[in-house]
Amino acid sequence: MVMTNFLQERKSVREYKGQSLSAKDMERVKNAVDKANTDYKAAQLSFHLYENGTIVAEKLQGKAGYGGVMVEAPHYVSMTIASKEEKDLLKAGYALESLNTDLVHMDLGTCWITVDNVEAELKKEVFGQDGENIDFLIALGYPKGKKLFEAESHSARMELKDFVFKDNFSTPLSLDDMENYGLLDVFSSVRYAPSHKNAQPWRFVLKDNKVNLYLVTGKEDSRSYIDLGIMMFYFKEMMKTMGADHEWQEEDGERVENCQLIASYSL
Ligand SMILES: Cc1cc2nc3c(=O)[nH]c(=O)nc-3n(C[C@H](O)[C@H](O)[C@H](O)COP(=O)(O)O)c2cc1C
């Protein structure tokens, strides 16, 4: 599926069929996890598949999930982060969403689960000795089917004019300009990226032929940097579909109004 449709249709899945993955699907998940371990080794990130999700779900009941209720999935994938520096959190968000995308492409349902506030001792009990460095999981399994005539539910997203600007934060980038720069599809799609509590803490300013990515400050925390990393992943993937394959450049964190510059992408 092309990235545009993929992003517009993706959503978090919090209800799963009770059954485990088939042997074939489990093999594909293991391969995707192995690949992520290879790809992100240099970034000191590691991923682990928990095949027996029941144990994880039982131990985390009341400690993580959605509104205090654990998202019960047949399997989970964890991400171990060696460093919590901001630039490393960006990479972590990028990496786990890249793996998450591979899982969704296998027609599996997935959902990010935040466990950064779970006590270190309990995390060690659930995930092993390295458990205290696990702050995020991906729940995965076959999604429970939608009932006939049940409406699609989508979490609301900001409008383009609220997060894409030209030169400064007072001027939204017009749809014509977006089209001229070949960015209309890109921004229309990346707005569906997931974020912690759907905060969407990203803002873009197009200036001097560069797309500058800002983080909204004030309520930011480590999760916000993960969200920005996820956005960097999808923006780059969307640009690839437009024929551009540039790298994000890290920026020095210049503050403008209530935003902090994180990275830039040259067009
Ligand atoms: C870093 C991060 C952490 C998240 N943590 C949780 C969580 O602990 N529990 C949960 O149910 N959803 C979690 N989510 C999913 C978001 O709530 C969801 O992506 C957002 O509300 C948008 O909805 P959608 O994914 O269905 O489009 C998390 C998402 C991200 C990116």
PDB file of C-alpha atoms and ligand atoms in Angstrom:
ATOM      1  CA  MET A   1       0.000   0.000   0.000  1.00  0.00           C
ATOM      2  CA  VAL A   2       1.410   3.434  -0.806  1.00  0.00           C
ATOM      3  CA  MET A   3       2.379   5.539   2.181  1.00  0.00           C
ATOM      4  CA  THR A   4      -0.344   8.162   1.526  1.00  0.00           C
ATOM      5  CA  ASN A   5      -3.177   5.658   1.923  1.00  0.00           C
ATOM      6  CA  PHE A   6      -1.356   3.802   4.628  1.00  0.00           C
ATOM      7  CA  LEU A   7      -1.104   6.891   6.815  1.00  0.00           C
ATOM      8  CA  GLN A   8      -4.657   8.001   6.210  1.00  0.00           C
ATOM      9  CA  GLU A   9      -5.991   4.587   7.144  1.00  0.00           C
ATOM     10  CA  ARG A  10      -3.721   3.667  10.025  1.00  0.00           C
ATOM     11  CA  LYS A  11      -5.048   3.836  13.569  1.00  0.00           C
ATOM     12  CA  SER A  12      -4.241   2.358  16.950  1.00  0.00           C
ATOM     13  CA  VAL A  13      -5.863  -1.009  17.652  1.00  0.00           C
ATOM     14  CA  ARG A  14      -6.741  -1.700  21.286  1.00  0.00           C
ATOM     15  CA  GLU A  15      -8.920  -4.809  20.905  1.00  0.00           C
ATOM     16  CA  TYR A  16      -7.444  -8.030  19.642  1.00  0.00           C
ATOM     17  CA  LYS A  17      -8.706 -11.500  18.883  1.00  0.00           C
ATOM     18  CA  GLY A  18      -7.686 -13.908  21.654  1.00  0.00           C
ATOM     19  CA  GLN A  19      -5.709 -16.134  19.285  1.00  0.00           C
ATOM     20  CA  SER A  20      -1.929 -16.065  18.839  1.00  0.00           C
ATOM     21  CA  LEU A  21      -0.370 -15.261  15.470  1.00  0.00           C
ATOM     22  CA  SER A  22      -0.059 -18.137  12.994  1.00  0.00           C
ATOM     23  CA  ALA A  23       3.400 -19.710  12.758  1.00  0.00           C
ATOM     24  CA  LYS A  24       3.907 -17.969   9.414  1.00  0.00           C
ATOM     25  CA  ASP A  25       2.977 -14.523  10.748  1.00  0.00           C
ATOM     26  CA  MET A  26       5.054 -15.088  13.878  1.00  0.00           C
ATOM     27  CA  GLU A  27       8.040 -15.851  11.650  1.00  0.00           C
ATOM     28  CA  ARG A  28       7.517 -12.604   9.740  1.00  0.00           C
ATOM     29  CA  VAL A  29       7.270 -10.626  12.981  1.00  0.00           C
ATOM     30  CA  LYS A  30      10.482 -12.231  14.255  1.00  0.00           C
ATOM     31  CA  ASN A  31      12.236 -11.299  11.018  1.00  0.00           C
ATOM     32  CA  ALA A  32      11.025  -7.687  11.288  1.00  0.00           C
ATOM     33  CA  VAL A  33      12.235  -7.511  14.916  1.00  0.00           C
ATOM     34  CA  ASP A  34      15.620  -9.012  13.914  1.00  0.00           C
ATOM     35  CA  LYS A  35      15.936  -6.472  11.112  1.00  0.00           C
ATOM     36  CA  ALA A  36      15.174  -3.580  13.484  1.00  0.00           C
ATOM     37  CA  ASN A  37      17.820  -4.912  15.890  1.00  0.00           C
ATOM     38  CA  THR A  38      20.358  -4.878  13.070  1.00  0.00           C
ATOM     39  CA  ASP A  39      19.306  -1.513  11.624  1.00  0.00           C
ATOM     40  CA  TYR A  40      19.312   0.352  14.946  1.00  0.00           C
ATOM     41  CA  LYS A  41      22.185  -1.372  16.742  1.00  0.00           C
ATOM     42  CA  ALA A  42      24.465   1.618  16.217  1.00  0.00           C
ATOM     43  CA  ALA A  43      21.780   3.840  17.792  1.00  0.00           C
ATOM     44  CA  GLN A  44      21.938   1.567  20.869  1.00  0.00           C
ATOM     45  CA  LEU A  45      18.320   0.542  20.538  1.00  0.00           C
ATOM     46  CA  SER A  46      17.131  -3.026  20.897  1.00  0.00           C
ATOM     47  CA  PHE A  47      13.815  -4.737  20.364  1.00  0.00           C
ATOM     48  CA  HIS A  48      12.388  -7.882  21.877  1.00  0.00           C
ATOM     49  CA  LEU A  49       9.292  -9.898  21.046  1.00  0.00           C
ATOM     50  CA  TYR A  50       7.224 -11.257  23.963  1.00  0.00           C
ATOM     51  CA  GLU A  51       5.323 -14.156  22.470  1.00  0.00           C
ATOM     52  CA  ASN A  52       3.319 -14.797  25.609  1.00  0.00           C
ATOM     53  CA  GLY A  53       1.455 -11.504  25.905  1.00  0.00           C
ATOM     54  CA  THR A  54      -0.819 -12.756  28.685  1.00  0.00           C
ATOM     55  CA  ILE A  55       1.995 -12.588  31.236  1.00  0.00           C
ATOM     56  CA  VAL A  56       2.897  -9.030  30.180  1.00  0.00           C
ATOM     57  CA  ALA A  57      -0.747  -7.881  30.176  1.00  0.00           C
ATOM     58  CA  GLU A  58      -1.500  -9.387  33.602  1.00  0.00           C
ATOM     59  CA  LYS A  59       1.520  -7.826  35.270  1.00  0.00           C
ATOM     60  CA  LEU A  60       0.907  -4.395  33.729  1.00  0.00           C
ATOM     61  CA  GLN A  61      -2.820  -4.362  34.491  1.00  0.00           C
ATOM     62  CA  GLY A  62      -3.671  -1.038  36.171  1.00  0.00           C
ATOM     63  CA  LYS A  63      -0.131   0.257  35.496  1.00  0.00           C
ATOM     64  CA  ALA A  64      -0.221   1.038  31.768  1.00  0.00           C
ATOM     65  CA  GLY A  65      -2.620   0.952  28.824  1.00  0.00           C
ATOM     66  CA  TYR A  66      -5.556   3.188  28.039  1.00  0.00           C
ATOM     67  CA  GLY A  67      -7.360   5.077  30.791  1.00  0.00           C
ATOM     68  CA  GLY A  68      -5.753   2.798  33.397  1.00  0.00           C
ATOM     69  CA  VAL A  69      -6.826  -0.400  31.627  1.00  0.00           C
ATOM     70  CA  MET A  70      -4.093  -2.493  30.058  1.00  0.00           C
ATOM     71  CA  VAL A  71      -4.418  -3.054  26.323  1.00  0.00           C
ATOM     72  CA  GLU A  72      -4.550  -6.861  26.224  1.00  0.00           C
ATOM     73  CA  ALA A  73      -2.779  -8.220  23.194  1.00  0.00           C
ATOM     74  CA  PRO A  74      -1.532 -11.732  22.442  1.00  0.00           C
ATOM     75  CA  HIS A  75       2.005 -10.372  21.878  1.00  0.00           C
ATOM     76  CA  TYR A  76       4.121  -7.316  22.590  1.00  0.00           C
ATOM     77  CA  VAL A  77       7.373  -5.914  21.240  1.00  0.00           C
ATOM     78  CA  SER A  78       9.530  -3.837  23.584  1.00  0.00           C
ATOM     79  CA  MET A  79      12.145  -1.209  22.785  1.00  0.00           C
ATOM     80  CA  THR A  80      15.158  -0.818  25.071  1.00  0.00           C
ATOM     81  CA  ILE A  81      16.686   2.677  24.974  1.00  0.00           C
ATOM     82  CA  ALA A  82      20.247   3.091  26.241  1.00  0.00           C
ATOM     83  CA  SER A  83      20.208   6.907  26.321  1.00  0.00           C
ATOM     84  CA  LYS A  84      17.413   9.350  27.052  1.00  0.00           C
ATOM     85  CA  GLU A  85      19.103  12.362  25.500  1.00  0.00           C
ATOM     86  CA  GLU A  86      16.734  14.291  23.264  1.00  0.00           C
ATOM     87  CA  LYS A  87      18.492  13.358  20.011  1.00  0.00           C
ATOM     88  CA  ASP A  88      18.408   9.676  21.030  1.00  0.00           C
ATOM     89  CA  LEU A  89      14.696   9.846  21.833  1.00  0.00           C
ATOM     90  CA  LEU A  90      14.077  11.219  18.316  1.00  0.00           C
ATOM     91  CA  LYS A  91      15.907   8.188  16.915  1.00  0.00           C
ATOM     92  CA  ALA A  92      13.944   5.869  19.203  1.00  0.00           C
ATOM     93  CA  GLY A  93      10.604   7.248  17.976  1.00  0.00           C
ATOM     94  CA  TYR A  94      11.806   6.957  14.388  1.00  0.00           C
ATOM     95  CA  ALA A  95      12.966   3.380  14.912  1.00  0.00           C
ATOM     96  CA  LEU A  96       9.943   1.976  16.724  1.00  0.00           C
ATOM     97  CA  GLU A  97       7.538   3.545  14.234  1.00  0.00           C
ATOM     98  CA  SER A  98       9.562   2.082  11.381  1.00  0.00           C
ATOM     99  CA  LEU A  99       9.145  -1.376  12.957  1.00  0.00           C
ATOM    100  CA  ASN A 100       5.494  -0.634  13.751  1.00  0.00           C
ATOM    101  CA  THR A 101       4.897   0.206  10.078  1.00  0.00           C
ATOM    102  CA  ASP A 102       6.383  -3.158   9.061  1.00  0.00           C
ATOM    103  CA  LEU A 103       3.949  -4.892  11.446  1.00  0.00           C
ATOM    104  CA  VAL A 104       0.919  -2.963  10.175  1.00  0.00           C
ATOM    105  CA  HIS A 105       1.943  -3.835   6.600  1.00  0.00           C
ATOM    106  CA  MET A 106       1.498  -7.491   7.685  1.00  0.00           C
ATOM    107  CA  ASP A 107      -2.186  -6.665   8.389  1.00  0.00           C
ATOM    108  CA  LEU A 108      -1.609  -6.848  12.120  1.00  0.00           C
ATOM    109  CA  GLY A 109      -3.226  -4.464  14.580  1.00  0.00           C
ATOM    110  CA  THR A 110      -0.795  -2.533  16.773  1.00  0.00           C
ATOM    111  CA  CYS A 111      -0.783   0.107  19.486  1.00  0.00           C
ATOM    112  CA  TRP A 112       2.005   1.978  21.251  1.00  0.00           C
ATOM    113  CA  ILE A 113       1.929   1.445  25.032  1.00  0.00           C
ATOM    114  CA  THR A 114       3.822   3.817  27.339  1.00  0.00           C
ATOM    115  CA  VAL A 115       5.462   2.180  30.356  1.00  0.00           C
ATOM    116  CA  ASP A 116       7.873   4.963  31.364  1.00  0.00           C
ATOM    117  CA  ASN A 117       6.061   5.497  34.675  1.00  0.00           C
ATOM    118  CA  VAL A 118       5.952   1.814  35.646  1.00  0.00           C
ATOM    119  CA  GLU A 119       8.256   1.055  38.612  1.00  0.00           C
ATOM    120  CA  ALA A 120      11.700  -0.207  37.631  1.00  0.00           C
ATOM    121  CA  GLU A 121      11.355  -3.339  39.812  1.00  0.00           C
ATOM    122  CA  LEU A 122       8.126  -4.385  38.115  1.00  0.00           C
ATOM    123  CA  LYS A 123       9.630  -3.762  34.671  1.00  0.00           C
ATOM    124  CA  LYS A 124      12.568  -6.004  35.565  1.00  0.00           C
ATOM    125  CA  GLU A 125      10.111  -8.681  36.700  1.00  0.00           C
ATOM    126  CA  VAL A 126       8.139  -8.460  33.440  1.00  0.00           C
ATOM    127  CA  PHE A 127      10.902  -7.843  30.905  1.00  0.00           C
ATOM    128  CA  GLY A 128      14.063  -9.134  32.571  1.00  0.00           C
ATOM    129  CA  GLN A 129      17.184  -7.458  33.942  1.00  0.00           C
ATOM    130  CA  ASP A 130      17.275  -4.742  31.252  1.00  0.00           C
ATOM    131  CA  GLY A 131      13.585  -3.972  31.789  1.00  0.00           C
ATOM    132  CA  GLU A 132      14.054  -0.625  33.470  1.00  0.00           C
ATOM    133  CA  ASN A 133      15.293   0.801  30.147  1.00  0.00           C
ATOM    134  CA  ILE A 134      12.051  -0.118  28.414  1.00  0.00           C
ATOM    135  CA  ASP A 135       9.665   2.848  28.174  1.00  0.00           C
ATOM    136  CA  PHE A 136       7.523   1.851  25.202  1.00  0.00           C
ATOM    137  CA  LEU A 137       5.923  -1.326  23.894  1.00  0.00           C
ATOM    138  CA  ILE A 138       3.994  -2.157  20.778  1.00  0.00           C
ATOM    139  CA  ALA A 139       0.940  -4.344  21.425  1.00  0.00           C
ATOM    140  CA  LEU A 140       0.216  -6.574  18.446  1.00  0.00           C
ATOM    141  CA  GLY A 141      -2.171  -9.204  17.196  1.00  0.00           C
ATOM    142  CA  TYR A 142      -5.069  -9.782  14.853  1.00  0.00           C
ATOM    143  CA  PRO A 143      -7.523  -6.899  15.284  1.00  0.00           C
ATOM    144  CA  LYS A 144     -11.024  -7.722  16.499  1.00  0.00           C
ATOM    145  CA  GLY A 145     -13.345  -7.249  13.540  1.00  0.00           C
ATOM    146  CA  LYS A 146     -15.439  -4.133  13.263  1.00  0.00           C
ATOM    147  CA  LYS A 147     -19.126  -4.895  13.711  1.00  0.00           C
ATOM    148  CA  LEU A 148     -21.267  -4.469  10.636  1.00  0.00           C
ATOM    149  CA  PHE A 149     -22.468  -0.829  10.301  1.00  0.00           C
ATOM    150  CA  GLU A 150     -20.127   0.301  13.053  1.00  0.00           C
ATOM    151  CA  ALA A 151     -18.625   3.697  12.117  1.00  0.00           C
ATOM    152  CA  GLU A 152     -14.858   3.990  11.584  1.00  0.00           C
ATOM    153  CA  SER A 153     -13.411   5.800  14.547  1.00  0.00           C
ATOM    154  CA  HIS A 154     -10.523   8.186  13.961  1.00  0.00           C
ATOM    155  CA  SER A 155      -8.832  10.421  16.470  1.00  0.00           C
ATOM    156  CA  ALA A 156      -9.128  14.064  15.416  1.00  0.00           C
ATOM    157  CA  ARG A 157      -6.169  15.745  13.747  1.00  0.00           C
ATOM    158  CA  MET A 158      -5.169  19.379  13.369  1.00  0.00           C
ATOM    159  CA  GLU A 159      -5.935  21.147  10.139  1.00  0.00           C
ATOM    160  CA  LEU A 160      -2.986  21.923   7.857  1.00  0.00           C
ATOM    161  CA  LYS A 161      -3.250  25.653   8.555  1.00  0.00           C
ATOM    162  CA  ASP A 162      -2.667  24.974  12.245  1.00  0.00           C
ATOM    163  CA  PHE A 163       0.686  23.250  11.874  1.00  0.00           C
ATOM    164  CA  VAL A 164       2.265  24.183   8.517  1.00  0.00           C
ATOM    165  CA  PHE A 165       3.565  27.746   8.112  1.00  0.00           C
ATOM    166  CA  LYS A 166       5.568  29.873   5.716  1.00  0.00           C
ATOM    167  CA  ASP A 167       8.594  31.882   6.946  1.00  0.00           C
ATOM    168  CA  ASN A 168       7.159  32.397  10.450  1.00  0.00           C
ATOM    169  CA  PHE A 169       4.389  31.163  12.710  1.00  0.00           C
ATOM    170  CA  SER A 170       1.961  33.933  11.722  1.00  0.00           C
ATOM    171  CA  THR A 171       1.460  32.823   8.121  1.00  0.00           C
ATOM    172  CA  PRO A 172      -0.039  29.419   7.306  1.00  0.00           C
ATOM    173  CA  LEU A 173       1.438  27.902   4.136  1.00  0.00           C
ATOM    174  CA  SER A 174      -1.262  28.183   1.482  1.00  0.00           C
ATOM    175  CA  LEU A 175      -2.578  25.069  -0.226  1.00  0.00           C
ATOM    176  CA  ASP A 176      -1.326  26.509  -3.540  1.00  0.00           C
ATOM    177  CA  ASP A 177       2.192  26.856  -2.145  1.00  0.00           C
ATOM    178  CA  MET A 178       2.022  23.355  -0.723  1.00  0.00           C
ATOM    179  CA  GLU A 179       0.986  22.027  -4.105  1.00  0.00           C
ATOM    180  CA  ASN A 180       3.747  23.990  -5.882  1.00  0.00           C
ATOM    181  CA  TYR A 181       6.396  22.568  -3.573  1.00  0.00           C
ATOM    182  CA  GLY A 182       4.942  19.060  -4.002  1.00  0.00           C
ATOM    183  CA  LEU A 183       4.129  18.968  -0.291  1.00  0.00           C
ATOM    184  CA  LEU A 184       0.328  18.837  -0.245  1.00  0.00           C
ATOM    185  CA  ASP A 185       0.128  15.028  -0.156  1.00  0.00           C
ATOM    186  CA  VAL A 186       3.022  14.885   2.273  1.00  0.00           C
ATOM    187  CA  PHE A 187       1.446  17.154   4.888  1.00  0.00           C
ATOM    188  CA  SER A 188      -2.099  15.863   4.286  1.00  0.00           C
ATOM    189  CA  SER A 189      -0.818  12.391   5.128  1.00  0.00           C
ATOM    190  CA  VAL A 190       1.727  12.916   7.908  1.00  0.00           C
ATOM    191  CA  ARG A 191      -0.923  14.638  10.011  1.00  0.00           C
ATOM    192  CA  TYR A 192      -2.242  11.127  10.718  1.00  0.00           C
ATOM    193  CA  ALA A 193       0.992  10.093  12.439  1.00  0.00           C
ATOM    194  CA  PRO A 194       0.362   8.754  15.945  1.00  0.00           C
ATOM    195  CA  SER A 195       1.474  10.718  18.995  1.00  0.00           C
ATOM    196  CA  HIS A 196       1.259  10.262  22.738  1.00  0.00           C
ATOM    197  CA  LYS A 197      -2.307  11.172  23.781  1.00  0.00           C
ATOM    198  CA  ASN A 198      -2.718  12.449  20.227  1.00  0.00           C
ATOM    199  CA  ALA A 199      -0.858  15.627  21.259  1.00  0.00           C
ATOM    200  CA  GLN A 200       0.532  16.250  17.743  1.00  0.00           C
ATOM    201  CA  PRO A 201       3.323  18.414  19.204  1.00  0.00           C
ATOM    202  CA  TRP A 202       4.844  19.202  15.784  1.00  0.00           C
ATOM    203  CA  ARG A 203       4.885  22.389  13.741  1.00  0.00           C
ATOM    204  CA  PHE A 204       6.492  22.973  10.331  1.00  0.00           C
ATOM    205  CA  VAL A 205       7.835  26.210   8.865  1.00  0.00           C
ATOM    206  CA  LEU A 206       8.838  26.320   5.205  1.00  0.00           C
ATOM    207  CA  LYS A 207      11.656  28.829   4.805  1.00  0.00           C
ATOM    208  CA  ASP A 208      14.502  29.258   2.289  1.00  0.00           C
ATOM    209  CA  ASN A 209      13.634  26.006   0.532  1.00  0.00           C
ATOM    210  CA  LYS A 210      13.878  24.074   3.780  1.00  0.00           C
ATOM    211  CA  VAL A 211      11.203  22.436   5.892  1.00  0.00           C
ATOM    212  CA  ASN A 212      11.948  23.260   9.532  1.00  0.00           C
ATOM    213  CA  LEU A 213      10.444  20.957  12.139  1.00  0.00           C
ATOM    214  CA  TYR A 214       9.597  22.468  15.538  1.00  0.00           C
ATOM    215  CA  LEU A 215       8.462  20.993  18.835  1.00  0.00           C
ATOM    216  CA  VAL A 216       5.745  22.837  20.745  1.00  0.00           C
ATOM    217  CA  THR A 217       7.209  23.585  24.174  1.00  0.00           C
ATOM    218  CA  GLY A 218       5.520  24.250  27.488  1.00  0.00           C
ATOM    219  CA  LYS A 219       4.218  20.784  28.154  1.00  0.00           C
ATOM    220  CA  GLU A 220       6.971  18.846  26.401  1.00  0.00           C
ATOM    221  CA  ASP A 221       8.537  15.734  27.936  1.00  0.00           C
ATOM    222  CA  SER A 222      10.496  12.726  26.720  1.00  0.00           C
ATOM    223  CA  ARG A 223       7.372  11.415  24.975  1.00  0.00           C
ATOM    224  CA  SER A 224       7.217  14.563  22.824  1.00  0.00           C
ATOM    225  CA  TYR A 225      10.667  13.793  21.385  1.00  0.00           C
ATOM    226  CA  ILE A 226       9.465  10.277  20.599  1.00  0.00           C
ATOM    227  CA  ASP A 227       6.460  11.840  18.790  1.00  0.00           C
ATOM    228  CA  LEU A 228       8.777  14.111  16.787  1.00  0.00           C
ATOM    229  CA  GLY A 229      10.921  11.109  15.837  1.00  0.00           C
ATOM    230  CA  ILE A 230       7.782   9.374  14.556  1.00  0.00           C
ATOM    231  CA  MET A 231       6.953  12.455  12.488  1.00  0.00           C
ATOM    232  CA  MET A 232      10.501  12.534  11.071  1.00  0.00           C
ATOM    233  CA  PHE A 233      10.081   8.904  10.001  1.00  0.00           C
ATOM    234  CA  TYR A 234       6.791   9.506   8.166  1.00  0.00           C
ATOM    235  CA  PHE A 235       7.893  12.785   6.582  1.00  0.00           C
ATOM    236  CA  LYS A 236      11.015  11.127   5.172  1.00  0.00           C
ATOM    237  CA  GLU A 237       9.014   8.126   3.928  1.00  0.00           C
ATOM    238  CA  MET A 238       6.460  10.421   2.289  1.00  0.00           C
ATOM    239  CA  MET A 239       9.241  12.461   0.642  1.00  0.00           C
ATOM    240  CA  LYS A 240      10.652   9.199  -0.742  1.00  0.00           C
ATOM    241  CA  THR A 241       7.345   8.540  -2.462  1.00  0.00           C
ATOM    242  CA  MET A 242       7.760  12.010  -4.048  1.00  0.00           C
ATOM    243  CA  GLY A 243      11.196  10.992  -5.361  1.00  0.00           C
ATOM    244  CA  ALA A 244      13.280  12.854  -2.732  1.00  0.00           C
ATOM    245  CA  ASP A 245      15.531  10.909  -0.405  1.00  0.00           C
ATOM    246  CA  HIS A 246      17.282  13.487   1.762  1.00  0.00           C
ATOM    247  CA  GLU A 247      18.233  13.147   5.404  1.00  0.00           C
ATOM    248  CA  TRP A 248      16.901  15.265   8.255  1.00  0.00           C
ATOM    249  CA  GLN A 249      19.584  17.592   9.648  1.00  0.00           C
ATOM    250  CA  GLU A 250      19.571  18.022  13.417  1.00  0.00           C
ATOM    251  CA  GLU A 251      19.282  21.679  14.440  1.00  0.00           C
ATOM    252  CA  ASP A 252      20.482  23.576  17.482  1.00  0.00           C
ATOM    253  CA  GLY A 253      17.146  23.961  19.217  1.00  0.00           C
ATOM    254  CA  GLU A 254      16.616  27.683  18.482  1.00  0.00           C
ATOM    255  CA  ARG A 255      13.415  28.841  20.219  1.00  0.00           C
ATOM    256  CA  VAL A 256      10.801  30.851  18.350  1.00  0.00           C
ATOM    257  CA  GLU A 257       7.649  31.798  20.219  1.00  0.00           C
ATOM    258  CA  ASN A 258       6.599  28.642  22.098  1.00  0.00           C
ATOM    259  CA  CYS A 259       8.429  26.317  19.715  1.00  0.00           C
ATOM    260  CA  GLN A 260      11.889  24.770  19.564  1.00  0.00           C
ATOM    261  CA  LEU A 261      13.629  23.995  16.280  1.00  0.00           C
ATOM    262  CA  ILE A 262      14.488  20.292  16.145  1.00  0.00           C
ATOM    263  CA  ALA A 263      15.520  19.442  12.587  1.00  0.00           C
ATOM    264  CA  SER A 264      15.396  20.627   9.005  1.00  0.00           C
ATOM    265  CA  TYR A 265      14.866  18.917   5.664  1.00  0.00           C
ATOM    266  CA  SER A 266      16.237  20.580   2.511  1.00  0.00           C
ATOM    267  CA  LEU A 267      13.894  20.412  -0.448  1.00  0.00           C
TER     268      LEU A 267
HETATM  269  C1  LIG B   1       4.769   7.697  21.971  1.00  0.00           C
HETATM  270  C2  LIG B   1       3.344   7.173  22.015  1.00  0.00           C
HETATM  271  C3  LIG B   1       2.862   6.615  23.179  1.00  0.00           C
HETATM  272  C4  LIG B   1       1.548   6.096  23.217  1.00  0.00           C
HETATM  273  N1  LIG B   1       1.110   5.496  24.361  1.00  0.00           N
HETATM  274  C5  LIG B   1      -0.122   4.931  24.386  1.00  0.00           C
HETATM  275  C6  LIG B   1      -0.579   4.231  25.550  1.00  0.00           C
HETATM  276  O1  LIG B   1       0.133   4.114  26.565  1.00  0.00           O
HETATM  277  N2  LIG B   1      -1.815   3.657  25.495  1.00  0.00           N
HETATM  278  C7  LIG B   1      -2.620   3.748  24.392  1.00  0.00           C
HETATM  279  O2  LIG B   1      -3.714   3.197  24.424  1.00  0.00           O
HETATM  280  N3  LIG B   1      -2.219   4.423  23.271  1.00  0.00           N
HETATM  281  C8  LIG B   1      -1.002   4.994  23.253  1.00  0.00           C
HETATM  282  N4  LIG B   1      -0.567   5.646  22.120  1.00  0.00           N
HETATM  283  C9  LIG B   1      -1.454   5.762  20.945  1.00  0.00           C
HETATM  284  C10 LIG B   1      -2.023   7.179  20.827  1.00  0.00           C
HETATM  285  O3  LIG B   1      -2.965   7.397  21.848  1.00  0.00           O
HETATM  286  C11 LIG B   1      -2.663   7.332  19.439  1.00  0.00           C
HETATM  287  O4  LIG B   1      -1.659   7.177  18.464  1.00  0.00           O
HETATM  288  C12 LIG B   1      -3.307   8.701  19.239  1.00  0.00           C
HETATM  289  O5  LIG B   1      -4.343   8.884  20.143  1.00  0.00           O
HETATM  290  C13 LIG B   1      -3.864   8.838  17.813  1.00  0.00           C
HETATM  291  O6  LIG B   1      -4.780   7.823  17.514  1.00  0.00           O
HETATM  292  P1  LIG B   1      -4.567   6.816  16.288  1.00  0.00           P
HETATM  293  O7  LIG B   1      -3.236   6.148  16.502  1.00  0.00           O
HETATM  294  O8  LIG B   1      -5.714   5.847  16.379  1.00  0.00           O
HETATM  295  O9  LIG B   1      -4.580   7.612  15.028  1.00  0.00           O
HETATM  296  C14 LIG B   1       0.719   6.177  22.071  1.00  0.00           C
HETATM  297  C15 LIG B   1       1.236   6.732  20.885  1.00  0.00           C
HETATM  298  C16 LIG B   1       2.523   7.212  20.858  1.00  0.00           C
HETATM  299  C17 LIG B   1       3.051   7.763  19.581  1.00  0.00           C
END
